[in-house]
mmCIF file of C-alpha atoms in Angstrom:
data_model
loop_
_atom_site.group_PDB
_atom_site.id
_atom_site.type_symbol
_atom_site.label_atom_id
_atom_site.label_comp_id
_atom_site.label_asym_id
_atom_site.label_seq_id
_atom_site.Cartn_x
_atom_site.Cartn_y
_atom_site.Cartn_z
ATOM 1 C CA UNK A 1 0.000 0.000 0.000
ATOM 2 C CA UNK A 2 3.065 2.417 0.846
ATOM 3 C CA UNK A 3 4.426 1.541 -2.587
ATOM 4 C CA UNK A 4 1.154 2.014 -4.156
ATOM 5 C CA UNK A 5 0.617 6.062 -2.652
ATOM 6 C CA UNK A 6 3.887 6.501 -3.307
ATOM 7 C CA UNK A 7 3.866 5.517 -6.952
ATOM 8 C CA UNK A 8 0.841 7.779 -7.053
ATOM 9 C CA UNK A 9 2.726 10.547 -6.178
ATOM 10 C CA UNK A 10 5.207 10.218 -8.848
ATOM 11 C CA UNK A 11 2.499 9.269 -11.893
ATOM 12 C CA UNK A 12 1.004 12.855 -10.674
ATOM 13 C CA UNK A 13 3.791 14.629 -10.617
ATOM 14 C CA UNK A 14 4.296 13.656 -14.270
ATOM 15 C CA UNK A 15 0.675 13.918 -15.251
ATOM 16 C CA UNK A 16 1.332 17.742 -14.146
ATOM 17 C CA UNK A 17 4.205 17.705 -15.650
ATOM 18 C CA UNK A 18 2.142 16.534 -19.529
ATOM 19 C CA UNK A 19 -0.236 18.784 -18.769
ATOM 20 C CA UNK A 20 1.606 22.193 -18.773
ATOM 21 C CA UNK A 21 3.531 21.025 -21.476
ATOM 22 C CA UNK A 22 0.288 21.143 -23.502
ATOM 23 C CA UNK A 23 0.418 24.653 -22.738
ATOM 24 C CA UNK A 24 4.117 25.565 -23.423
ATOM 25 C CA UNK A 25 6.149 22.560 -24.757
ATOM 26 C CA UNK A 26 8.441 25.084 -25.738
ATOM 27 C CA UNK A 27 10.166 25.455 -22.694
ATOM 28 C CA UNK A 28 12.020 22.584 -22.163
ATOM 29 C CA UNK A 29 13.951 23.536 -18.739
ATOM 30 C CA UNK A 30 10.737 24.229 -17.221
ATOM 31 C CA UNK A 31 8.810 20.521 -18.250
ATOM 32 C CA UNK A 32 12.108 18.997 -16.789
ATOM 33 C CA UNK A 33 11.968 21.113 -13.379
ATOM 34 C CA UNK A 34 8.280 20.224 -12.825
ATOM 35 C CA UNK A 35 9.440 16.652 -12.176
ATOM 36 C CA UNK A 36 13.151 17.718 -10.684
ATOM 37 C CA UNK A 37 11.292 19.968 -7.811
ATOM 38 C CA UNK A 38 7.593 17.710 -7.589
ATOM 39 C CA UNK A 39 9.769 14.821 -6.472
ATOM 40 C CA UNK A 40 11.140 16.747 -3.251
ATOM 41 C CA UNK A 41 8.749 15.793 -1.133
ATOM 42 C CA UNK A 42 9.127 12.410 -1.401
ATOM 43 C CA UNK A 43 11.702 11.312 1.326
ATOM 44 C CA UNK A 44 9.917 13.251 3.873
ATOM 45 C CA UNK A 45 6.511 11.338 2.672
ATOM 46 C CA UNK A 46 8.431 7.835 2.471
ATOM 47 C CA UNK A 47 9.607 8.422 6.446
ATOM 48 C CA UNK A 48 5.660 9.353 7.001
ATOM 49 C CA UNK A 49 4.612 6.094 6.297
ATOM 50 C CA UNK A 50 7.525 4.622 8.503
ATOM 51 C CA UNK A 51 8.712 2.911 4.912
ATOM 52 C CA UNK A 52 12.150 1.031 5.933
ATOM 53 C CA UNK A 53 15.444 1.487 4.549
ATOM 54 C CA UNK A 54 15.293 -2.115 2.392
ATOM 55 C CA UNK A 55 11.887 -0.757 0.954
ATOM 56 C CA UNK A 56 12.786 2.512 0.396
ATOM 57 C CA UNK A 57 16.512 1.321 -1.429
ATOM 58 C CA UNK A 58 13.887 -1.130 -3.396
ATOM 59 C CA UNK A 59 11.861 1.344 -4.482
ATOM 60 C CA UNK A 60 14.339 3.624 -5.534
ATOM 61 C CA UNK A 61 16.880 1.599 -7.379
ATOM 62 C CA UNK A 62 13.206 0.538 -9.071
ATOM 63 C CA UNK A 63 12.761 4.301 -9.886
ATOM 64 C CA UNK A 64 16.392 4.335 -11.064
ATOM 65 C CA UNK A 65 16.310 1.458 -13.505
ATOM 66 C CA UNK A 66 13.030 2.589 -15.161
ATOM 67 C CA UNK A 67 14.823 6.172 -15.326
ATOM 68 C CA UNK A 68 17.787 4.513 -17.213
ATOM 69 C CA UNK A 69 15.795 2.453 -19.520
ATOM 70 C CA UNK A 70 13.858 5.647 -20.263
ATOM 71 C CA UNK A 71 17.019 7.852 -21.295
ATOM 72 C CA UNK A 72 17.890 5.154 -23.654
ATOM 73 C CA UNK A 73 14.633 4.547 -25.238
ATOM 74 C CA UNK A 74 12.642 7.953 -24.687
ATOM 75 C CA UNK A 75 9.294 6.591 -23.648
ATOM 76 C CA UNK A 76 9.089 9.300 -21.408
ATOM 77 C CA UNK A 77 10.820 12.301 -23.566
ATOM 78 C CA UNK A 78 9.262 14.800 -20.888
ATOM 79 C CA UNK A 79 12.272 14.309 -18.289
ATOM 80 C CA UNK A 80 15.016 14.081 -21.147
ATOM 81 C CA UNK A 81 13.834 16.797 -23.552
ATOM 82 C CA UNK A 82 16.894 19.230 -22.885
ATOM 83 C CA UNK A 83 19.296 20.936 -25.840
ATOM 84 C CA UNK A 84 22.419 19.470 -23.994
ATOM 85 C CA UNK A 85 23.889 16.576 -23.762
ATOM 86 C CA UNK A 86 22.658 15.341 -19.635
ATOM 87 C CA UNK A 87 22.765 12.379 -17.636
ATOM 88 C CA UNK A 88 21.007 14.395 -14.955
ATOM 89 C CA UNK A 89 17.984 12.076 -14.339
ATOM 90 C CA UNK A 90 20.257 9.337 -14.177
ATOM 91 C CA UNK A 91 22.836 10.896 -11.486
ATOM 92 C CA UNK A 92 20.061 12.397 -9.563
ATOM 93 C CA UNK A 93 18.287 9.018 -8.794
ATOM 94 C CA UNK A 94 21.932 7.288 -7.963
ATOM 95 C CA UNK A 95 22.542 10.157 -5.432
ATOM 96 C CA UNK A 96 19.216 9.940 -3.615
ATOM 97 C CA UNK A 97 19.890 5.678 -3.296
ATOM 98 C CA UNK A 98 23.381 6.079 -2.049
ATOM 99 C CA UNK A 99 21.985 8.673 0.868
ATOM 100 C CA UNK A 100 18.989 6.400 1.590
ATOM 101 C CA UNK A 101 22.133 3.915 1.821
ATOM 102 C CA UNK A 102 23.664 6.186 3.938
ATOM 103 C CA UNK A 103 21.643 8.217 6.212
ATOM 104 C CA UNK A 104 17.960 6.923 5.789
ATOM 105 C CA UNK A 105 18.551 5.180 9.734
ATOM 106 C CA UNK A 106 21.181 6.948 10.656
ATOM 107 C CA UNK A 107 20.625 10.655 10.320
ATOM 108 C CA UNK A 108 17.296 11.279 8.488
ATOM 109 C CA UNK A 109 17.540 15.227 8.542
ATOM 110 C CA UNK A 110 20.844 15.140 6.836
ATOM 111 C CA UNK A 111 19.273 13.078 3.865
ATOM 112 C CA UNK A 112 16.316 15.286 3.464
ATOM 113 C CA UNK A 113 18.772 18.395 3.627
ATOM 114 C CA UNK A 114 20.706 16.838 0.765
ATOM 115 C CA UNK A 115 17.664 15.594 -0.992
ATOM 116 C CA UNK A 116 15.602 19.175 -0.599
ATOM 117 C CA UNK A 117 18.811 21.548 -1.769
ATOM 118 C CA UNK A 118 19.066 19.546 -5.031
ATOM 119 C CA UNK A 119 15.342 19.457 -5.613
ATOM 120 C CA UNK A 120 14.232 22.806 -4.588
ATOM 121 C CA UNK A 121 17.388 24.706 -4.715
ATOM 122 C CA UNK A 122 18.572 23.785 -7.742
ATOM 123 C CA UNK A 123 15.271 23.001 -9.556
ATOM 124 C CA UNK A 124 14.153 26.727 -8.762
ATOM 125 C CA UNK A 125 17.842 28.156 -10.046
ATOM 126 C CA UNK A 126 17.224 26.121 -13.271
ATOM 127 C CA UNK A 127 13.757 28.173 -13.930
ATOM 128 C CA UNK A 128 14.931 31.435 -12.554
ATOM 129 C CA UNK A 129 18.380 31.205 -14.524
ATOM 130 C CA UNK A 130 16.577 30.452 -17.558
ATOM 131 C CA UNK A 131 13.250 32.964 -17.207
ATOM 132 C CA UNK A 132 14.791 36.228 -15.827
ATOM 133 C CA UNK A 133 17.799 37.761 -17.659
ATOM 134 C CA UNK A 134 20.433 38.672 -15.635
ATOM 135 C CA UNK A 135 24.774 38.997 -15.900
ATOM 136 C CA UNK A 136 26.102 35.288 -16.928
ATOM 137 C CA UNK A 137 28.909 33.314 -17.444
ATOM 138 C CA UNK A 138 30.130 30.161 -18.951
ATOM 139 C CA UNK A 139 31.588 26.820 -16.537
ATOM 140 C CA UNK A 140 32.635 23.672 -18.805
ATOM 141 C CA UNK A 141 30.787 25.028 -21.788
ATOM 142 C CA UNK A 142 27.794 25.305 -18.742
ATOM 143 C CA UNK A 143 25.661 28.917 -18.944
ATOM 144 C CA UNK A 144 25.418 29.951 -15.572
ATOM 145 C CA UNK A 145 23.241 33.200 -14.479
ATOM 146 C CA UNK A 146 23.668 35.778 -11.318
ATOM 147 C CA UNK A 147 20.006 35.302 -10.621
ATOM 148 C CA UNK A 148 20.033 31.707 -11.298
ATOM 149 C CA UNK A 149 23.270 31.483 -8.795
ATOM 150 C CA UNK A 150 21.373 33.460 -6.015
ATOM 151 C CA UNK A 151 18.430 31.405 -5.997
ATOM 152 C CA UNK A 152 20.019 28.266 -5.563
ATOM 153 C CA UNK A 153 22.582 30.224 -2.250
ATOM 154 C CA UNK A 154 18.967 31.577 -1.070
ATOM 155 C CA UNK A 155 16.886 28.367 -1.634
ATOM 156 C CA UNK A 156 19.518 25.764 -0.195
ATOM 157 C CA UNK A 157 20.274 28.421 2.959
ATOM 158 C CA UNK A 158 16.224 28.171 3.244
ATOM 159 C CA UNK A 159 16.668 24.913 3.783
ATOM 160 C CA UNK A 160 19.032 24.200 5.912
ATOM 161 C CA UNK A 161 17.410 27.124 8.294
ATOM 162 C CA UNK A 162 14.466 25.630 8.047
ATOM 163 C CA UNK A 163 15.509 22.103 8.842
ATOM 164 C CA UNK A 164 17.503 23.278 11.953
ATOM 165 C CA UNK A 165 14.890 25.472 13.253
ATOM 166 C CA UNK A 166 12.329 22.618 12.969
ATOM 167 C CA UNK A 167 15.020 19.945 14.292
ATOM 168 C CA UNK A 168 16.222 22.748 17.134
ATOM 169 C CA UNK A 169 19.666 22.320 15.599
ATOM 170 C CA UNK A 170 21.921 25.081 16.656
ATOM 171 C CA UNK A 171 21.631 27.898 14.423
ATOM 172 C CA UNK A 172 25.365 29.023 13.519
ATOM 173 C CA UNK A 173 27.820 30.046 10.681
ATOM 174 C CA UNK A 174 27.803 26.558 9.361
ATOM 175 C CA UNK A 175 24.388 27.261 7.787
ATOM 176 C CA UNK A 176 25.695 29.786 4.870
ATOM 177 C CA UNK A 177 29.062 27.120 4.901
ATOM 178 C CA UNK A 178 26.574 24.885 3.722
ATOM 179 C CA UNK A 179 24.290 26.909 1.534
ATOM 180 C CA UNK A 180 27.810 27.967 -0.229
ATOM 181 C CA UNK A 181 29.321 24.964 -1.034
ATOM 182 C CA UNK A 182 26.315 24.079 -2.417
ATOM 183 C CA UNK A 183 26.053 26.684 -4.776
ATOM 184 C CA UNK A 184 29.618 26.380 -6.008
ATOM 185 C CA UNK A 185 28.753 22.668 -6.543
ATOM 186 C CA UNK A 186 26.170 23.563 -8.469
ATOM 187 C CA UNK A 187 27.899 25.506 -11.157
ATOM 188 C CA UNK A 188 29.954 22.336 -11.923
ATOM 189 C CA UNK A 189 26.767 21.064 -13.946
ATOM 190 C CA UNK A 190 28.558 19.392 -17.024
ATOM 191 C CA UNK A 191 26.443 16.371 -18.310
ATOM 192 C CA UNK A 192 24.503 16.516 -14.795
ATOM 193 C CA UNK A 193 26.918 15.640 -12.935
ATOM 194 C CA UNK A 194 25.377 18.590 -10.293
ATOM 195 C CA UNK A 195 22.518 16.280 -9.827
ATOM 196 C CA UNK A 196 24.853 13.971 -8.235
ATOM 197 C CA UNK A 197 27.972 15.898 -6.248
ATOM 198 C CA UNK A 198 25.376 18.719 -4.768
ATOM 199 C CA UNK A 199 23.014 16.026 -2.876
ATOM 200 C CA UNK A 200 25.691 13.939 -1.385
ATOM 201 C CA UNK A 201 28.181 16.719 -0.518
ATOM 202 C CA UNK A 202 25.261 18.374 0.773
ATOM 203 C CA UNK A 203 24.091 15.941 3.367
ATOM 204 C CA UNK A 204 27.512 14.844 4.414
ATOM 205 C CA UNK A 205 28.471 18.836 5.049
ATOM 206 C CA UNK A 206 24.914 18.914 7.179
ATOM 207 C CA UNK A 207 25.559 15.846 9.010
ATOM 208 C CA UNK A 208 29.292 16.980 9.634
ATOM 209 C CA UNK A 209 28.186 20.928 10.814
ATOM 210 C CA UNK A 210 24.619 20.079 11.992
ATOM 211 C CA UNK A 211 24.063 16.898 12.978
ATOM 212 C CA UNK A 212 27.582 15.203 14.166
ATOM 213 C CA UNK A 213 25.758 11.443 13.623
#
C-alpha cells in the first residue's frame, strides 16, 4: 500500500508535468523542473509512512532502472527533452539511493537536507536562470546566471534554516558554509553531474556541521 501512494505521487507529478507542457512545450527547462522539484517531497513522505530502509533502497533503485531504460529509449521524452547533452535524471536518482544507503537510519535530517537543496534549490535556479535575464557566465561550456546562482545560495540556505529550526539544531555560521558549497557545486553542472555531487556533498556537510551522527 506504501508503494502504491507513493507511486501515485510520482504518476502525478508527471501527469502535471504533460499537462503544462500542452500549454508551453516550448520550454524545455521548465517541463524537466516540474518533475526535478515535484519529487522533493518524497523522502519526507516515504519516512511518514515509517517505509524502511530495504523498501525505500527497493523502491528507488526501481525508480532508477526505469529512469535509465527511459534515457535510452525515450518513452518518457518529458524528463530528457533538454538541448544538452545530460545524464542528470540518471545521477540524480543514484545520489538519492546512495543517501537512503547512507543516512535513511542513521541521520534522516541530513538526507532530506541533501535531498531538498538539489530538488528545490537547484530546480528553482534552473527556472529562474533560464526565465529572468540577468549577468552570466560560462563553466565547462555550462551557462550559468547571477540570478540563477542566487536562488540556488537563497533556496539551499532556506533549507538548511528551516531544517535546523524545525530539528532545534543550533543555528550558527555553518548554515551559509553549507548553503555555499552548495552553490559552487552547483555551477559544476557538465552532463549533470550537479545532480549527483550537490546532494551527497550536501548531506555529508549537514551531518558533519549540523548533525555530528
Amino acid at each position: 500500500m506504501k508503494f502504491v501512494f507513493l507511486s501515485s505521487y510520482i504518476l502525478i507529478v508527471f501527469l502535471i508535468s504533460i499537462i503544462y507542457k500542452r500549454f508551453d512545450q516550448d520550454n524545455k527547462e521548465a517541463l524537466r523542473k516540474i518533475v526535478h522539484i515535484g519529487i522533493g517531497p518524497l523522502i519526507p513522505l516515504a519516512k511518514y509512512l515509517d517505509l524502511d530502509q530495504i523498501s525505500a533502497l527497493f523502491f528507488t533503485g526501481i525508480v532508477s532502472l526505469l529512469t535509465f531504460i527511459n534515457y535510452k529509449s525515450k518513452l518518457f521524452p518529458t524528463i530528457e527533452d533538454v538541448d544538452r547533452k545530460s545524464y542528470g535524471t540518471i545521477f540524480y536518482c543514484l545520489s538519492l539511493f546512495i543517501l537512503i544507503y547512507l543516512y535513511w537510519n542513521k541521520d534522516p535530517t541530513s538526507l532530506i537536507a541533501g535531498f531538498f537543496i538539489m530538488t528545490f534549490g537547484d530546480g528553482f535556479a534552473g527556472l529562474i536562470g533560464k526565465n529572468i535575464q540577468s549577468k552570466s557566465w560560462i563553466i565547462f561550456n555550462q551557462k550559468k546566471s547571477f540570478f540563477g546562482t542566487m536562488t540556488m545560495f537563497l533556496t539551499s540556505l532556506l533549507v538548511v534554516f528551516g531544517l535546523c529550526s524545525f530539528q532545534e539544531y543550533s543555528l550558527n555560521i555553518n548554515i551559509f558554509t553549507i548553503a555555499f558549497i552548495a552553490t559552487i557545486l552547483e555551477q559544476l553542472s557538465f552532463f549533470g553531474v550537479d545532480n549527483f555531487v550537490v546532494p551527497i556533498l550536501s548531506a555529508f556537510c549537514f551531518n558533519f556541521f549540523i548533525t555530528g551522527l
